[in-house]
Amino acid sequence: MIVEHGRDEFDAARSLTYRAAEAVIIHFDDLLGRIPEDREARLPSDLSLAAVRKTRNILSHDYRGARKEIVWDAIEHRIPAVILTLVG
């Protein structure tokens, strides 16, 4: 739904879709920590759990260093691909 609202709304000042994306990424990191071992092998080989954790920490502590293009890419491409891989 975040992506459906479009990049302009995501990039807007005080964007609620950006804040929603932050929450998705924070919870995505929590989800990855709970994946059963039998499904861990399904994770894409180019998925860096350390990078996910770093991004989560930046967003959860509201640091100003978050790059919107990274957050958008995660929401538009990376997270959906991982979820499809895990449930497929």
Short mmCIF file of C-alpha atoms in Angstrom, two decimals:
data_model
loop_
_atom_site.label_atom_id
_atom_site.label_comp_id
_atom_site.label_asym_id
_atom_site.label_seq_id
_atom_site.Cartn_x
_atom_site.Cartn_y
_atom_site.Cartn_z
CA MET A 1 0.00 0.00 0.00
CA ILE A 2 2.92 2.34 0.67
CA VAL A 3 4.20 1.93 -2.87
CA GLU A 4 0.69 2.35 -4.28
CA HIS A 5 0.55 5.86 -2.79
CA GLY A 6 3.58 6.72 -4.91
CA ARG A 7 7.00 8.18 -4.52
CA ASP A 8 5.81 11.81 -4.42
CA GLU A 9 3.68 11.16 -1.35
CA PHE A 10 6.50 9.13 0.21
CA ASP A 11 8.95 12.02 -0.32
CA ALA A 12 6.59 14.73 0.95
CA ALA A 13 7.40 16.61 4.13
CA ARG A 14 5.96 14.88 7.21
CA SER A 15 4.88 11.97 5.03
CA LEU A 16 2.79 9.34 6.76
CA THR A 17 3.73 6.81 4.09
CA TYR A 18 7.41 7.36 4.93
CA ARG A 19 6.64 6.82 8.62
CA ALA A 20 4.75 3.64 7.71
CA ALA A 21 7.76 2.46 5.69
CA GLU A 22 9.98 3.03 8.73
CA ALA A 23 7.68 0.83 10.80
CA VAL A 24 7.65 -1.90 8.14
CA ILE A 25 11.45 -2.01 8.05
CA ILE A 26 11.71 -2.08 11.83
CA HIS A 27 9.29 -4.98 12.04
CA PHE A 28 10.90 -6.71 9.06
CA ASP A 29 14.13 -6.95 11.05
CA ASP A 30 12.17 -8.48 13.94
CA LEU A 31 10.57 -10.95 11.52
CA LEU A 32 13.94 -12.03 10.14
CA GLY A 33 15.04 -12.83 13.68
CA ARG A 34 12.13 -15.27 14.05
CA ILE A 35 12.45 -17.24 10.83
CA PRO A 36 12.53 -20.99 11.46
CA GLU A 37 15.86 -22.57 10.57
CA ASP A 38 14.32 -24.63 7.76
CA ARG A 39 13.30 -21.40 5.99
CA GLU A 40 16.54 -19.48 6.59
CA ALA A 41 18.09 -21.24 3.61
CA ARG A 42 15.44 -19.62 1.40
CA LEU A 43 16.67 -16.09 2.13
CA PRO A 44 18.28 -14.43 -0.89
CA SER A 45 22.05 -14.78 -0.81
CA ASP A 46 22.47 -11.05 -1.39
CA LEU A 47 20.37 -10.14 1.66
CA SER A 48 22.66 -8.69 4.29
CA LEU A 49 21.14 -9.23 7.71
CA ALA A 50 23.69 -6.79 9.09
CA ALA A 51 22.48 -4.11 6.64
CA VAL A 52 18.86 -4.79 7.59
CA ARG A 53 19.76 -4.41 11.27
CA LYS A 54 21.73 -1.21 10.63
CA THR A 55 18.85 0.32 8.67
CA ARG A 56 16.42 -0.72 11.39
CA ASN A 57 18.57 0.92 14.06
CA ILE A 58 18.87 4.14 12.08
CA LEU A 59 15.10 4.30 11.58
CA SER A 60 14.06 3.21 15.06
CA HIS A 61 16.27 5.79 16.75
CA ASP A 62 15.08 8.51 14.36
CA TYR A 63 18.54 9.45 13.23
CA ARG A 64 18.56 12.02 10.46
CA GLY A 65 21.02 9.93 8.47
CA ALA A 66 18.36 7.73 6.86
CA ARG A 67 18.48 7.91 3.08
CA LYS A 68 14.99 7.92 1.59
CA GLU A 69 16.12 6.12 -1.56
CA ILE A 70 17.30 3.16 0.53
CA VAL A 71 14.04 3.06 2.47
CA TRP A 72 12.03 3.27 -0.76
CA ASP A 73 14.04 0.49 -2.42
CA ALA A 74 13.54 -1.73 0.61
CA ILE A 75 9.79 -1.15 0.58
CA GLU A 76 9.33 -1.37 -3.17
CA HIS A 77 11.65 -4.26 -3.99
CA ARG A 78 13.68 -5.91 -1.25
CA ILE A 79 11.10 -6.71 1.42
CA PRO A 80 8.40 -7.99 -0.98
CA ALA A 81 10.97 -10.24 -2.69
CA VAL A 82 12.09 -11.74 0.63
CA ILE A 83 8.53 -12.32 1.78
CA LEU A 84 7.60 -14.00 -1.51
CA THR A 85 10.67 -16.22 -1.21
CA LEU A 86 9.81 -17.24 2.34
CA VAL A 87 6.16 -18.04 1.76
CA GLY A 88 6.59 -19.52 -1.71
#
